[in-house]
Amino acid sequence: MNAIKIDNMVKKEIHTVNNYDEFNEYISKLSEKKAKVYFMFTGKKKENGRSWCIYCQMAEPIVKAFIGELQKEIIFVYVDVGDRDYWKDKACPFRTDARCKLMVIPTIIKWKGVQRLEGSQCTKRELLQMLFEDDD
Amino acid sequence: MDPMFLCSRRNECNRYRVSGQPIKPKIEMVVKDTTRHPWEDGTYDYDLAVIGGGSGGLACAKEAVNLGAKVAVFDYVTPSPQGTKWGLGGTCVNVGCIPKKLMHQAAILGESIHEAVSYGWQVPSLESIKISWPALTEAVQNHIKSVNWVTRVDLRDKKIDYINALGEFKDPHTLVGTLKNGSKKEITAKNVVIAVGGRPHYPEIPGAVEYCISSDDIFSLGHPPGKTLVVGAGYIGLECAGFLKSLGYPATVLVRSVPLRGFDQQMAQMVTNEMEQRGVVFHHRTIPLSVEKLENGQLKARWLNTETQEQGEDVFDTVLMATGRYALTKALNLEAAGVNCISESGKIVAAAEQTNVPHVYAVGDVLEGRPELTPVAIHAGRLLARRMFAGATQQMDYENVATTVFTPLEYGCVGLSEETAVHRFGSESLEVYHAYYKPTEFFIPQRNIRNCYLKAVALRDAPQRILGLHFVGPVAGEVIQGFAAAIKCGITMEQLMNTVGIHPTVAEEFTRLNITKRSGKDPNPASCCS
């Protein structure tokens, strides 16, 4: 786990987890936290710093900018689902884990909520807006 | 006075021009309207405002937006008397088809566990298999909430403005929405579609509103329903009683007149026979008198047999009212729009989905005399949007709409009931083909086959055009859907008999029909000695 960034204005936390084990470990420590937790699942970055998944490449800067501007007390966690072969495996633990029900990347989910954005939805600011609205 | 003259922009109403000719307004009839409306300069906030975000309203809104219209949707759920509320998507998604089908499926799965033993599955301690009501409702509600979310995302993505407020008319082109916090939002729209649907009706007896639940509540009920009285034997009542019994909760049904009124009564009999054989108790020709709460929290219900005048009573954990639904037109302030085509039951009479005020339309359950079915509302809503915004002329065809009642043995049908066919054509002009059948998969677990029955109601003269198809048995909806397309195409008995079946299926039984009721021959399968 790295890249923990705490925004001083509102208590916004941004984390990155790099694989399934880290993801599991992160979740196991979550229970007592009060803030709303969101996970964004994207493909591993190549040497050039960009994800192998073109849609993740497209979504990431938009999401990053949006989260940066967002004035809300949330925890936002970037989750690396691994390289292409690892993700494409139908038995990939990210796919089989019933807690995240991942079918595509990128996906952003609200932890323990029904809210989720998939694929090109992640690139739309008005949909990101909805994702962080409070009403359930 | 013709209320269409209330509309001061009537010359621009796109539906005002009948048969291409603008109707000359009779100026002397125009009500002098001294207030100036913001839309009177011909600009509106929206091309279309839809009141009601259910199946019909959303389908209409989405199609309209695809055709380039600017659209807003009002949706608001007034909590049920028991306090149940839900999100965007209307009855079907939240308190209708979807949760009903899921609970029906839960019931079927439970039965399948028992049947599995006959097929060799080793199930430890079969007697201890029972449903966890909280787990079931949580799963069902989570599914519903995710559908609510996806619907909201879809609207936002399509740039449809979703207004979570109770919408009503202020004037013919202005709508006011009351939000949850009481604040108001006002918009103007060139066209308005009323798609507010309906809600369960409660009989006027002591204790009904205070203690009873309805289909609005059952799918999210916070505790197991226990022994349940279902008041009403329409499809909602029978479906609820059916899945409750199969889930392990004793169920009693009060039938006022006949079960599944409006449906083919012979088939309805098959459905209720099966339910009775599974242990659902029916009290026929009864009306509820009162429901009172006992000290232990249980509910004592009393009823009256309207034929014998005898009274009956019993104690239940839950009483579910399924005595019909009423349209939510009262809260719309329709007078302000000049809409006056309201039936006695409060529904909107609108041939071609258009009210007496040309720019105000209605789709879905709110319409008088139309099937209250989600796909009907969706189709009508879509076609309406195309007529409003794409110059289309196709009208909704409400004939031959297939439907299925998801009772323990399902009942699927399309077209006319035998009664309606006899009424319209006379029994001498009809030939009714029928058969009992034995689903292959019923043999091994020795499931009851006595109510597996189907019939085709056809014209008697060759080539015997089929008027109605009826099927009681497993997966009736899946069976009937394809045949509904055939009926739309005007299928005849000759063509049906010349269709080769898929073996072994239950749907193939339709291709095997050959015994007419008129012949008096035994409709039981040859190998059956029961």
XYZ file of C-alpha atoms in Angstrom:
666
model
C 0.000 0.000 0.000
C 1.344 3.379 -0.912
C 0.504 6.843 -2.122
C -1.623 7.753 0.832
C -2.674 11.309 0.360
C -4.778 13.178 2.854
C -6.499 16.294 1.715
C -6.403 18.924 4.420
C -9.552 20.737 3.379
C -11.938 17.861 3.856
C -10.769 14.544 5.205
C -10.398 12.933 1.817
C -8.181 9.886 1.632
C -6.765 8.466 -1.546
C -5.063 5.101 -1.572
C -3.670 2.682 -4.054
C -3.649 -1.095 -3.719
C -1.564 -3.092 -6.115
C -3.034 -6.577 -6.191
C -5.755 -8.850 -4.897
C -4.003 -9.704 -1.647
C -3.542 -6.055 -0.833
C -7.159 -5.442 -1.756
C -8.288 -8.167 0.651
C -6.051 -6.869 3.380
C -7.323 -3.345 2.845
C -10.934 -4.486 3.106
C -10.287 -6.482 6.253
C -9.162 -3.277 7.950
C -12.064 -1.243 6.671
C -14.928 -2.204 8.906
C -14.632 0.479 11.551
C -14.074 3.352 9.148
C -16.967 5.708 8.804
C -16.217 7.592 5.611
C -17.692 6.394 2.348
C -15.327 4.135 0.521
C -15.022 3.869 -3.250
C -12.872 1.498 -5.258
C -11.731 2.056 -8.791
C -10.482 -1.073 -10.526
C -8.108 -0.569 -13.415
C -5.517 -2.552 -15.369
C -1.849 -2.526 -14.380
C 0.263 0.299 -15.682
C 2.854 -0.372 -18.353
C 6.383 1.013 -18.277
C 5.157 4.232 -19.845
C 2.946 4.757 -16.803
C -0.281 4.080 -18.649
C -2.614 1.157 -18.131
C -2.633 -1.680 -20.660
C -6.400 -1.145 -20.740
C -7.256 1.705 -23.093
C -10.532 2.445 -21.328
C -8.719 2.684 -17.998
C -6.270 5.087 -19.648
C -9.155 7.224 -20.779
C -10.986 7.191 -17.464
C -8.098 7.694 -15.087
C -7.248 11.375 -15.705
C -10.925 12.320 -15.645
C -11.554 10.455 -12.406
C -8.354 11.800 -10.883
C -9.312 15.380 -11.691
C -12.827 14.843 -10.414
C -11.659 13.342 -7.117
C -9.198 16.185 -6.747
C -11.965 18.755 -6.954
C -14.466 16.815 -4.895
C -15.184 18.431 -1.539
C -16.407 15.335 0.261
C -15.234 13.208 3.087
C -14.530 10.011 1.219
C -11.945 7.308 0.842
C -11.047 6.623 -2.753
C -8.967 3.578 -3.495
C -7.341 2.802 -6.823
C -7.105 -0.958 -7.242
C -4.698 -2.490 -9.715
C -6.265 -5.679 -11.063
C -3.016 -6.775 -12.691
C -1.770 -7.283 -16.209
C -3.883 -8.292 -19.168
C -3.433 -12.072 -18.888
C -4.148 -12.041 -15.168
C -7.356 -10.035 -15.625
C -8.537 -11.932 -18.724
C -8.426 -15.227 -16.791
C -12.046 -16.087 -16.010
C -10.870 -17.330 -12.611
C -9.226 -14.002 -11.779
C -10.056 -13.425 -8.090
C -11.292 -9.912 -8.813
C -13.930 -11.443 -11.073
C -14.966 -14.232 -8.718
C -15.109 -12.090 -5.583
C -18.839 -11.623 -4.892
C -18.117 -8.391 -3.014
C -17.069 -6.531 -6.141
C -18.776 -8.543 -8.922
C -16.345 -7.195 -11.495
C -17.195 -7.827 -15.116
C -15.280 -5.045 -16.826
C -12.517 -2.568 -16.144
C -12.539 0.214 -15.410
C -15.215 -0.108 -12.733
C -15.824 2.195 -9.812
C -17.938 0.885 -6.948
C -19.227 2.324 -3.747
C -18.274 -0.137 -1.052
C -21.330 -1.908 0.383
C -23.576 0.075 -1.943
C -25.261 -0.597 -5.232
C -23.662 2.376 -6.940
C -21.264 1.443 -9.693
C -19.940 2.875 -12.922
C -18.519 0.661 -15.615
C -16.427 1.252 -18.721
C -17.090 4.521 -20.482
C -19.445 5.584 -17.708
C -16.310 6.278 -15.651
C -15.343 9.019 -18.094
C -18.514 11.032 -17.608
C -18.359 13.735 -14.984
C -22.118 13.922 -14.527
C -22.174 10.224 -13.687
C -19.211 10.586 -11.342
C -21.172 13.375 -9.712
C -24.062 10.998 -9.064
C -21.771 8.348 -7.674
C -20.718 10.662 -4.868
C -24.158 12.037 -4.128
C -25.406 11.092 -0.705
C -28.881 9.791 -1.338
C -29.205 6.030 -1.358
C -66.760 23.911 -22.638
C -64.105 22.045 -24.502
C -61.129 22.229 -22.151
C -58.662 22.293 -24.986
C -59.423 25.987 -25.223
C -57.917 26.459 -21.805
C -54.640 26.012 -23.551
C -53.594 29.411 -24.727
C -50.923 27.930 -26.952
C -53.371 25.578 -28.556
C -52.385 26.625 -32.050
C -48.922 25.311 -31.426
C -49.892 22.085 -29.724
C -48.462 19.499 -32.033
C -51.416 17.162 -31.581
C -53.932 19.909 -31.925
C -54.048 19.633 -35.663
C -56.371 16.781 -36.448
C -55.921 15.173 -39.849
C -53.417 17.805 -40.854
C -55.902 20.646 -40.643
C -55.452 23.177 -37.874
C -58.647 23.524 -35.941
C -59.808 27.123 -35.933
C -60.207 28.102 -32.306
C -63.623 29.361 -31.468
C -62.515 32.597 -29.946
C -65.741 33.242 -28.125
C -65.161 30.097 -26.108
C -61.705 31.007 -24.899
C -61.574 31.644 -21.200
C -60.144 35.050 -20.538
C -56.899 34.298 -18.843
C -55.428 37.362 -17.231
C -52.291 35.753 -15.829
C -49.396 35.579 -18.187
C -47.624 32.230 -18.240
C -43.889 32.048 -18.776
C -44.436 29.655 -21.688
C -46.752 31.903 -23.586
C -43.979 33.271 -25.739
C -43.708 29.776 -27.165
C -40.668 28.704 -25.215
C -40.808 25.875 -22.765
C -38.208 24.487 -20.416
C -38.804 21.049 -21.919
C -40.264 19.484 -25.026
C -41.657 16.747 -22.832
C -42.343 16.320 -19.144
C -43.229 12.850 -17.930
C -45.010 12.444 -14.619
C -44.063 9.048 -13.264
C -40.742 7.244 -13.650
C -42.078 3.743 -14.149
C -41.862 1.435 -17.121
C -44.121 3.466 -19.405
C -42.894 6.916 -18.449
C -39.214 6.004 -18.670
C -39.605 4.214 -22.005
C -41.380 7.261 -23.405
C -38.780 9.650 -21.964
C -35.833 7.671 -23.308
C -37.322 7.327 -26.778
C -38.165 11.036 -26.822
C -34.624 11.967 -25.892
C -33.265 9.634 -28.578
C -35.393 11.588 -31.029
C -33.803 14.837 -29.905
C -36.358 16.084 -27.394
C -35.470 17.776 -24.114
C -37.106 15.732 -21.395
C -37.779 15.840 -17.657
C -39.190 13.014 -15.547
C -40.939 13.508 -12.240
C -40.943 10.496 -9.969
C -41.968 10.307 -6.360
C -43.121 7.446 -4.171
C -45.537 8.290 -1.397
C -44.818 5.790 1.400
C -47.345 2.970 1.841
C -49.565 3.033 4.958
C -46.947 0.750 6.545
C -44.191 3.190 5.599
C -42.590 1.300 2.730
C -40.975 3.445 0.068
C -38.657 2.838 -2.839
C -36.655 4.384 -5.625
C -36.912 5.225 -9.288
C -38.370 2.718 -11.721
C -42.025 2.310 -10.814
C -44.109 -0.622 -9.710
C -42.596 -3.340 -11.892
C -39.032 -2.926 -10.674
C -39.735 -2.086 -7.051
C -42.933 -3.729 -5.864
C -44.196 -5.742 -8.813
C -42.969 -8.050 -11.527
C -39.314 -8.118 -10.519
C -39.514 -8.885 -6.766
C -42.505 -11.142 -7.434
C -40.586 -13.203 -9.984
C -37.578 -13.408 -7.659
C -39.683 -14.679 -4.768
C -41.434 -17.103 -7.108
C -38.010 -18.320 -8.155
C -36.982 -18.682 -4.497
C -40.094 -20.798 -3.975
C -39.336 -22.985 -6.997
C -35.755 -23.495 -5.842
C -36.947 -24.685 -2.445
C -39.196 -27.226 -4.095
C -36.394 -28.257 -6.397
C -34.242 -29.184 -3.423
C -36.867 -31.729 -2.422
C -37.254 -32.987 -5.989
C -33.497 -33.259 -6.321
C -33.521 -36.105 -3.809
C -35.625 -38.178 -6.203
C -32.994 -37.538 -8.856
C -30.248 -38.883 -6.643
C -28.932 -35.764 -4.999
C -27.906 -36.445 -1.459
C -29.368 -33.652 0.593
C -28.479 -33.809 4.279
C -31.377 -33.356 6.694
C -34.056 -32.477 4.179
C -36.503 -31.672 6.968
C -34.329 -28.814 8.212
C -34.328 -27.002 4.872
C -36.029 -23.683 5.296
C -35.944 -20.190 3.909
C -34.214 -17.308 5.643
C -36.704 -14.508 5.052
C -34.195 -11.755 5.894
C -31.647 -13.231 3.482
C -34.277 -13.491 0.756
C -35.578 -9.949 1.172
C -32.047 -8.581 1.390
C -31.062 -10.272 -1.852
C -34.240 -9.110 -3.562
C -33.918 -5.552 -2.259
C -30.259 -5.334 -3.233
C -31.164 -6.328 -6.750
C -33.888 -3.709 -6.842
C -31.561 -1.018 -5.516
C -28.984 -1.806 -8.141
C -31.687 -1.548 -10.820
C -32.732 1.819 -9.327
C -29.125 2.949 -9.601
C -28.665 1.736 -13.166
C -31.902 3.511 -14.115
C -30.673 6.768 -12.625
C -27.332 6.419 -14.379
C -29.146 5.753 -17.629
C -31.292 8.879 -17.261
C -28.330 11.057 -16.369
C -26.306 9.593 -19.225
C -29.131 10.333 -21.653
C -29.464 13.868 -20.266
C -32.985 13.323 -19.049
C -33.659 15.497 -16.024
C -34.883 13.320 -13.182
C -36.832 15.308 -10.627
C -37.489 13.361 -7.440
C -40.698 15.202 -6.707
C -44.441 14.638 -6.748
C -45.553 16.322 -9.970
C -48.849 18.051 -10.566
C -50.304 20.494 -13.047
C -50.330 24.216 -12.340
C -51.678 25.068 -15.761
C -51.786 23.158 -19.057
C -48.069 23.558 -19.699
C -46.673 24.117 -16.215
C -45.896 21.375 -13.730
C -45.026 21.809 -10.094
C -43.059 19.154 -8.270
C -43.084 18.884 -4.496
C -39.783 17.550 -3.218
C -39.298 15.402 -0.135
C -38.325 18.452 1.922
C -41.495 20.250 0.865
C -39.828 22.692 -1.508
C -41.310 23.169 -4.966
C -39.856 22.967 -8.427
C -41.695 24.413 -11.364
C -41.115 23.640 -15.023
C -42.881 24.245 -18.301
C -43.251 21.653 -21.025
C -44.728 21.625 -24.483
C -46.025 18.088 -24.029
C -46.889 16.174 -20.891
C -47.181 12.416 -20.455
C -49.041 11.146 -17.418
C -47.553 7.811 -16.388
C -48.250 7.767 -12.678
C -49.470 4.166 -12.534
C -51.392 2.885 -9.547
C -51.180 1.777 -5.954
C -52.918 -0.954 -3.942
C -56.447 -0.317 -2.881
C -57.440 -0.972 0.736
C -60.988 -2.105 1.500
C -62.859 0.158 3.887
C -62.947 -2.143 6.889
C -61.680 -1.569 10.420
C -57.989 -2.293 10.758
C -57.167 -2.458 7.060
C -54.942 0.587 6.786
C -53.617 0.288 10.339
C -52.534 -3.356 10.381
C -52.533 -4.772 6.877
C -49.777 -4.816 4.328
C -50.012 -4.917 0.546
C -47.788 -5.866 -2.357
C -46.081 -2.523 -1.647
C -44.703 -4.002 1.568
C -44.363 -7.773 1.245
C -41.119 -7.805 -0.754
C -39.253 -5.779 1.845
C -41.095 -6.946 4.947
C -38.734 -6.658 7.896
C -39.837 -9.909 9.515
C -40.982 -13.311 8.210
C -44.659 -13.022 7.250
C -45.690 -16.174 9.090
C -49.255 -17.368 8.706
C -50.749 -15.019 6.125
C -54.224 -14.064 5.024
C -54.378 -12.782 1.471
C -57.497 -10.755 0.751
C -58.240 -10.918 -2.959
C -57.784 -13.590 -5.590
C -56.628 -11.552 -8.546
C -53.236 -12.412 -9.945
C -51.397 -10.420 -7.277
C -53.212 -12.184 -4.431
C -52.726 -15.633 -5.917
C -49.066 -15.075 -6.724
C -48.350 -13.832 -3.198
C -50.271 -16.678 -1.578
C -48.489 -19.111 -3.898
C -44.933 -18.117 -3.142
C -45.615 -17.620 0.568
C -46.986 -21.151 0.875
C -44.078 -22.589 -1.081
C -41.637 -20.684 1.126
C -43.189 -22.382 4.131
C -45.698 -19.804 5.350
C -49.309 -20.991 5.640
C -51.530 -19.003 3.298
C -55.277 -18.410 3.203
C -57.028 -16.563 0.376
C -60.339 -14.726 0.568
C -62.026 -14.856 -2.841
C -64.767 -12.269 -3.312
C -66.233 -13.397 -6.644
C -64.045 -15.700 -8.701
C -60.281 -16.189 -8.813
C -58.457 -14.425 -11.642
C -61.522 -12.551 -12.791
C -61.114 -11.582 -16.439
C -58.955 -14.610 -17.169
C -60.218 -17.877 -18.644
C -62.100 -19.423 -15.747
C -61.340 -23.038 -16.573
C -57.643 -22.219 -16.450
C -58.104 -20.171 -13.275
C -59.649 -23.281 -11.751
C -56.554 -25.307 -12.637
C -54.372 -22.694 -10.978
C -56.373 -22.634 -7.747
C -56.771 -26.442 -7.732
C -53.018 -26.765 -7.769
C -52.683 -24.210 -4.973
C -55.306 -25.995 -2.875
C -53.553 -29.300 -3.396
C -50.399 -27.627 -2.104
C -52.219 -26.531 1.021
C -53.355 -22.978 0.301
C -56.759 -22.469 1.940
C -59.451 -20.711 -0.123
C -62.583 -19.142 1.280
C -64.853 -18.548 -1.688
C -67.497 -15.825 -1.958
C -66.164 -14.030 1.071
C -65.498 -10.413 1.887
C -63.359 -9.193 4.765
C -65.154 -7.543 7.697
C -62.421 -6.460 10.063
C -58.856 -6.932 11.145
C -57.976 -6.369 14.773
C -54.666 -6.532 16.542
C -54.431 -8.960 19.424
C -52.322 -8.388 22.493
C -49.713 -10.834 21.276
C -49.337 -8.795 18.083
C -51.164 -11.263 15.873
C -54.051 -10.175 13.689
C -57.561 -11.508 14.008
C -59.423 -11.287 10.727
C -63.135 -11.753 10.266
C -64.958 -12.328 7.025
C -68.434 -12.902 5.655
C -69.605 -15.460 3.159
C -71.863 -13.396 0.934
C -73.864 -16.444 -0.177
C -74.509 -18.179 3.124
C -74.158 -15.025 5.262
C -71.976 -17.113 7.552
C -69.089 -15.389 9.255
C -65.638 -16.821 9.639
C -62.531 -15.750 11.499
C -58.979 -16.789 12.136
C -55.788 -15.434 13.598
C -52.863 -14.552 11.315
C -49.407 -13.087 11.581
C -49.832 -11.053 8.421
C -52.827 -9.828 6.446
C -52.066 -8.820 2.868
C -54.582 -6.756 0.931
C -54.676 -7.548 -2.772
C -58.057 -6.080 -3.599
C -57.177 -4.166 -6.704
C -55.247 -1.045 -7.553
C -56.297 2.537 -8.119
C -54.786 5.066 -10.487
C -52.890 7.969 -8.959
C -54.735 10.690 -10.857
C -56.147 12.596 -7.879
C -52.842 14.196 -6.941
C -52.254 15.501 -10.464
C -54.569 18.521 -10.273
C -55.806 17.584 -13.733
C -58.416 20.354 -13.649
C -55.647 22.913 -13.931
C -54.684 21.366 -17.244
C -58.271 20.964 -18.363
C -57.971 17.185 -18.506
C -61.423 15.786 -17.849
C -61.412 12.360 -19.507
C -61.483 10.537 -16.180
C -63.435 7.329 -15.692
C -65.450 6.459 -12.610
C -62.519 4.474 -11.279
C -60.285 7.538 -11.614
C -58.388 6.287 -14.619
C -57.677 8.240 -17.764
C -59.740 7.473 -20.835
C -57.446 8.147 -23.744
C -57.732 6.379 -27.043
C -54.356 6.624 -28.742
C -52.939 7.681 -25.331
C -54.105 11.260 -25.939
C -56.343 13.024 -23.420
C -58.959 15.630 -24.248
C -56.180 18.207 -23.915
C -54.161 17.541 -27.053
C -50.682 18.022 -25.628
C -51.391 15.901 -22.542
C -51.009 12.161 -22.952
C -51.102 9.098 -20.725
C -49.504 5.649 -20.807
C -49.411 2.607 -18.573
C -51.564 1.460 -15.679
C -53.209 4.878 -15.388
C -55.127 4.207 -18.619
C -58.699 2.974 -18.442
C -59.461 -0.379 -20.010
C -55.885 -1.238 -20.953
C -53.868 -4.226 -19.757
C -51.873 -3.238 -16.670
C -48.636 -4.791 -17.846
C -45.110 -3.419 -17.965
C -44.345 -4.360 -21.581
C -47.643 -2.800 -22.673
C -46.699 0.468 -20.987
C -43.197 0.351 -22.464
C -44.405 -0.310 -25.985
C -47.154 2.309 -25.787
C -44.725 4.849 -24.314
C -42.165 4.267 -27.036
C -44.689 4.494 -29.858
C -46.145 7.637 -28.320
C -42.722 9.298 -28.231
C -42.250 8.474 -31.912
C -45.621 10.013 -32.750
C -44.850 13.103 -30.679
C -41.333 13.730 -31.908
C -40.726 11.812 -35.113
C -43.977 12.233 -36.972
C -44.684 8.533 -36.684
C -48.246 7.319 -37.049
C -48.105 3.810 -35.606
C -50.613 3.285 -32.821
C -50.337 0.880 -29.918
C -52.114 -2.408 -30.535
C -53.547 -3.545 -27.212
C -54.959 -6.771 -28.671
C -53.427 -10.190 -28.164
C -51.018 -9.193 -25.426
C -49.640 -12.294 -23.767
C -49.260 -12.500 -20.019
C -48.387 -14.999 -17.322
C -49.570 -15.478 -13.773
C -46.643 -16.688 -11.686
C -48.530 -18.964 -9.357
C -46.843 -22.212 -8.205
C -48.018 -23.803 -11.438
C -47.810 -20.877 -13.820
C -50.573 -19.837 -16.161
C -49.661 -18.234 -19.456
C -52.137 -17.018 -22.028
C -52.493 -14.918 -25.115
C -55.629 -13.791 -26.897
C -59.198 -14.484 -25.905
C -60.445 -16.540 -22.992
C -62.931 -19.240 -23.914
C -65.707 -17.177 -22.293
C -64.877 -14.053 -24.280
C -64.583 -16.045 -27.506
C -67.981 -17.639 -26.892
C -69.425 -14.240 -26.117
C -68.023 -12.710 -29.298
C -68.415 -15.532 -31.787
C -70.906 -17.975 -30.231
C -69.902 -21.488 -29.251
C -71.153 -22.909 -32.557
C -68.502 -20.891 -34.382
C -65.666 -22.092 -32.146
C -63.521 -25.170 -31.823
C -61.635 -25.612 -28.575
C -58.695 -28.034 -28.592
C -57.454 -29.183 -25.229
C -55.205 -31.666 -23.478
C -53.801 -32.684 -20.170
C -50.105 -33.405 -20.406
C -47.303 -34.864 -18.357
C -44.062 -32.893 -18.156
C -41.207 -35.362 -18.479
C -39.421 -33.974 -15.465
C -42.482 -34.495 -13.249
C -42.334 -38.305 -13.389
C -39.279 -39.023 -11.279
C -40.220 -36.818 -8.325
C -43.862 -37.857 -8.827
C -45.051 -34.294 -9.038
C -48.752 -33.626 -9.354
C -49.674 -33.567 -13.050
C -53.416 -33.207 -12.606
C -53.406 -29.493 -13.347
C -51.031 -29.547 -16.291
C -53.464 -28.533 -18.972
C -53.586 -26.449 -22.116
C -56.081 -25.391 -24.709
C -56.413 -23.513 -27.947
C -59.558 -21.546 -28.693
C -60.025 -21.303 -32.468
C -62.626 -20.407 -35.037
C -64.421 -23.538 -36.179
C -64.217 -22.927 -39.910
C -61.026 -23.960 -41.716
C -58.244 -22.988 -41.454
C -59.347 -22.403 -37.857
C -57.680 -19.152 -36.932
C -56.588 -19.274 -33.300
C -58.171 -16.720 -30.994
C -56.594 -17.717 -27.714
C -53.921 -20.011 -26.296
C -53.863 -21.051 -22.654
C -51.276 -23.041 -20.758
C -50.993 -24.090 -17.130
C -47.688 -25.659 -16.197
C -44.024 -25.004 -15.595
C -42.334 -22.007 -17.257
C -45.638 -20.896 -18.779
C -44.269 -17.456 -19.618
C -41.433 -18.925 -21.649
C -43.886 -21.249 -23.379
C -46.415 -18.587 -24.322
C -44.090 -15.799 -25.505
C -43.218 -17.402 -28.837
C -46.786 -18.452 -29.474
C -47.834 -14.841 -28.856
C -45.777 -13.869 -31.909
C -47.556 -16.618 -33.856
C -50.941 -15.282 -32.781
C -49.862 -11.800 -33.897
C -49.167 -13.368 -37.272
C -52.630 -14.930 -37.354
C -51.653 -18.551 -36.790
C -54.310 -21.184 -37.534
C -54.868 -24.630 -35.983
C -53.739 -26.146 -39.282
C -50.429 -24.341 -39.027
C -50.041 -25.166 -35.344
C -50.687 -28.854 -36.012
C -48.144 -28.766 -38.826
C -45.503 -27.355 -36.517
C -42.988 -29.943 -35.373
C -42.378 -29.913 -31.641
C -39.163 -29.871 -29.667
C -38.957 -33.034 -27.601
C -39.069 -33.308 -24.671
C -40.470 -29.929 -23.746
C -43.754 -28.738 -22.307
C -44.213 -26.157 -25.092
C -44.411 -28.902 -27.706
C -47.769 -29.880 -26.235
C -49.300 -27.054 -28.271
C -48.189 -28.777 -31.474
C -49.786 -32.018 -30.299
C -53.262 -30.639 -29.627
C -55.835 -32.685 -31.535
C -58.777 -33.383 -29.235
C -61.670 -30.962 -29.417
C -63.978 -30.312 -26.515
C -66.875 -30.853 -28.904
C -65.742 -34.446 -29.601
C -66.192 -35.356 -25.955
C -63.047 -37.470 -26.155
C -60.811 -37.856 -23.110
C -58.187 -35.112 -23.124
C -55.909 -37.118 -20.836
C -52.760 -38.493 -22.422
C -53.178 -42.048 -23.672
C -50.816 -43.614 -21.187
C -52.472 -41.951 -18.242
C -54.778 -43.941 -16.029
C -55.310 -41.410 -13.284
